[in-house]
Amino acid sequence: MIVLAHSDRLEALDHDDFGRFHVDASSLTEDALADLIAAGVGLYPHADPGHVWVDVDLLVRELDLTSSARRQDGWTRMLAYASSKGWVDDHATRIAAHVERAAENQH
């Protein structure tokens, strides 16, 4: 699953691919990404550079888990794996994601 970061919202893509979870912010400048995080749309600052926290409830809504048992199973497995690696916060409300950026937007 890819979380595509637009200037004003997030959009989940590849709903059934749980092996490539990340945030694609390639179209945003560093300032625009910071503004999106501050806007409260479901991204939160992370202590590790190049990562953000993503709101789990946002992902559940975007994935429409009730539409597919296979998707529900993939989500459950991804969340369990992320938890085992320490990539889920203490309250299981946020999951860490790597942020992919275009080279020209990283400065």
Coordinates of C-alpha atoms in Angstrom, one line a residue:
M1 CA 0.0 0.0 0.0
I2 CA 1.2 3.4 -0.9
V3 CA -0.1 6.5 0.9
L4 CA 0.0 9.3 -1.7
A5 CA 0.5 12.7 -0.1
H6 CA -1.3 15.5 -1.9
S7 CA -0.9 19.1 -0.8
D8 CA -4.2 18.9 1.2
R9 CA -5.0 15.2 1.8
L10 CA -3.8 11.6 1.8
E11 CA -4.9 8.9 -0.6
A12 CA -4.2 5.2 -0.2
L13 CA -3.2 3.4 -3.4
D14 CA -2.5 -0.3 -4.1
H15 CA -4.9 -1.4 -1.4
D16 CA -4.0 -5.1 -1.7
D17 CA -0.2 -4.7 -1.7
F18 CA 0.9 -4.7 2.0
G19 CA 4.5 -5.4 1.2
R20 CA 5.4 -1.9 0.0
F21 CA 3.9 0.4 2.7
H22 CA 5.2 3.9 2.5
V23 CA 4.2 7.5 2.0
D24 CA 4.9 8.9 -1.5
A25 CA 5.5 12.6 -1.0
S26 CA 7.5 13.0 -4.3
S27 CA 5.3 15.8 -5.5
L28 CA 5.7 17.9 -2.3
T29 CA 8.5 20.2 -1.2
E30 CA 9.9 19.8 2.3
D31 CA 7.8 22.8 3.4
A32 CA 4.6 21.5 1.8
L33 CA 5.1 18.1 3.6
A34 CA 5.6 20.0 6.9
D35 CA 2.4 21.9 6.2
L36 CA 0.5 18.7 5.4
I37 CA 1.7 17.2 8.7
A38 CA 0.6 20.4 10.6
A39 CA -2.8 20.3 8.9
G40 CA -3.9 17.2 10.9
V41 CA -4.9 15.1 7.9
G42 CA -3.4 11.8 9.4
L43 CA 0.4 12.3 9.2
Y44 CA 2.4 13.0 12.3
P45 CA 6.1 13.8 12.9
H46 CA 8.4 10.9 13.6
A47 CA 11.7 11.0 15.5
D48 CA 13.6 9.2 12.6
P49 CA 14.3 11.5 9.7
G50 CA 12.7 10.3 6.5
H51 CA 9.7 8.7 8.4
V52 CA 6.3 9.8 9.5
W53 CA 3.6 8.3 11.6
V54 CA 0.4 7.5 9.7
D55 CA -3.0 7.4 11.5
V56 CA -4.3 3.8 11.6
D57 CA -8.0 4.8 11.5
L58 CA -7.3 6.8 8.3
L59 CA -5.8 3.7 6.7
V60 CA -8.7 1.5 7.8
R61 CA -11.2 4.0 6.2
E62 CA -9.2 4.3 3.0
L63 CA -8.8 0.5 2.7
D64 CA -12.5 -0.3 3.1
L65 CA -11.6 -3.5 4.9
T66 CA -15.2 -4.8 5.0
S67 CA -15.1 -5.2 1.2
S68 CA -12.6 -8.0 1.1
A69 CA -11.6 -10.8 3.5
R70 CA -8.3 -11.0 1.7
R71 CA -7.6 -7.3 2.2
Q72 CA -8.6 -7.7 5.9
D73 CA -6.1 -10.6 6.3
G74 CA -3.4 -8.6 4.6
W75 CA -4.0 -5.6 6.8
T76 CA -3.9 -7.8 9.9
R77 CA -0.7 -9.4 8.9
M78 CA 1.0 -6.1 8.0
L79 CA 0.0 -4.5 11.3
A80 CA 1.3 -7.6 13.3
Y81 CA 4.6 -7.5 11.4
A82 CA 4.9 -3.7 11.9
S83 CA 4.1 -4.2 15.6
S84 CA 6.8 -6.9 15.9
K85 CA 9.4 -4.5 14.5
G86 CA 8.4 -1.6 16.8
W87 CA 6.8 0.4 13.9
V88 CA 3.4 0.8 15.7
D89 CA 3.0 3.4 18.5
D90 CA 2.2 2.3 22.1
H91 CA -1.5 2.9 21.6
A92 CA -1.7 1.1 18.2
T93 CA -3.2 4.3 16.7
R94 CA -0.2 5.1 14.4
I95 CA 2.1 3.2 12.1
A96 CA 5.5 4.3 11.0
A97 CA 6.1 4.8 7.3
H98 CA 9.1 5.6 5.2
V99 CA 8.6 8.8 3.2
E100 CA 9.7 8.6 -0.5
R101 CA 10.7 12.0 -1.9
A102 CA 11.8 13.2 -5.3
A103 CA 15.4 14.2 -5.2
E104 CA 14.7 17.8 -6.2
N105 CA 12.1 18.2 -3.4
Q106 CA 14.4 17.2 -0.6
H107 CA 16.0 20.6 -0.1

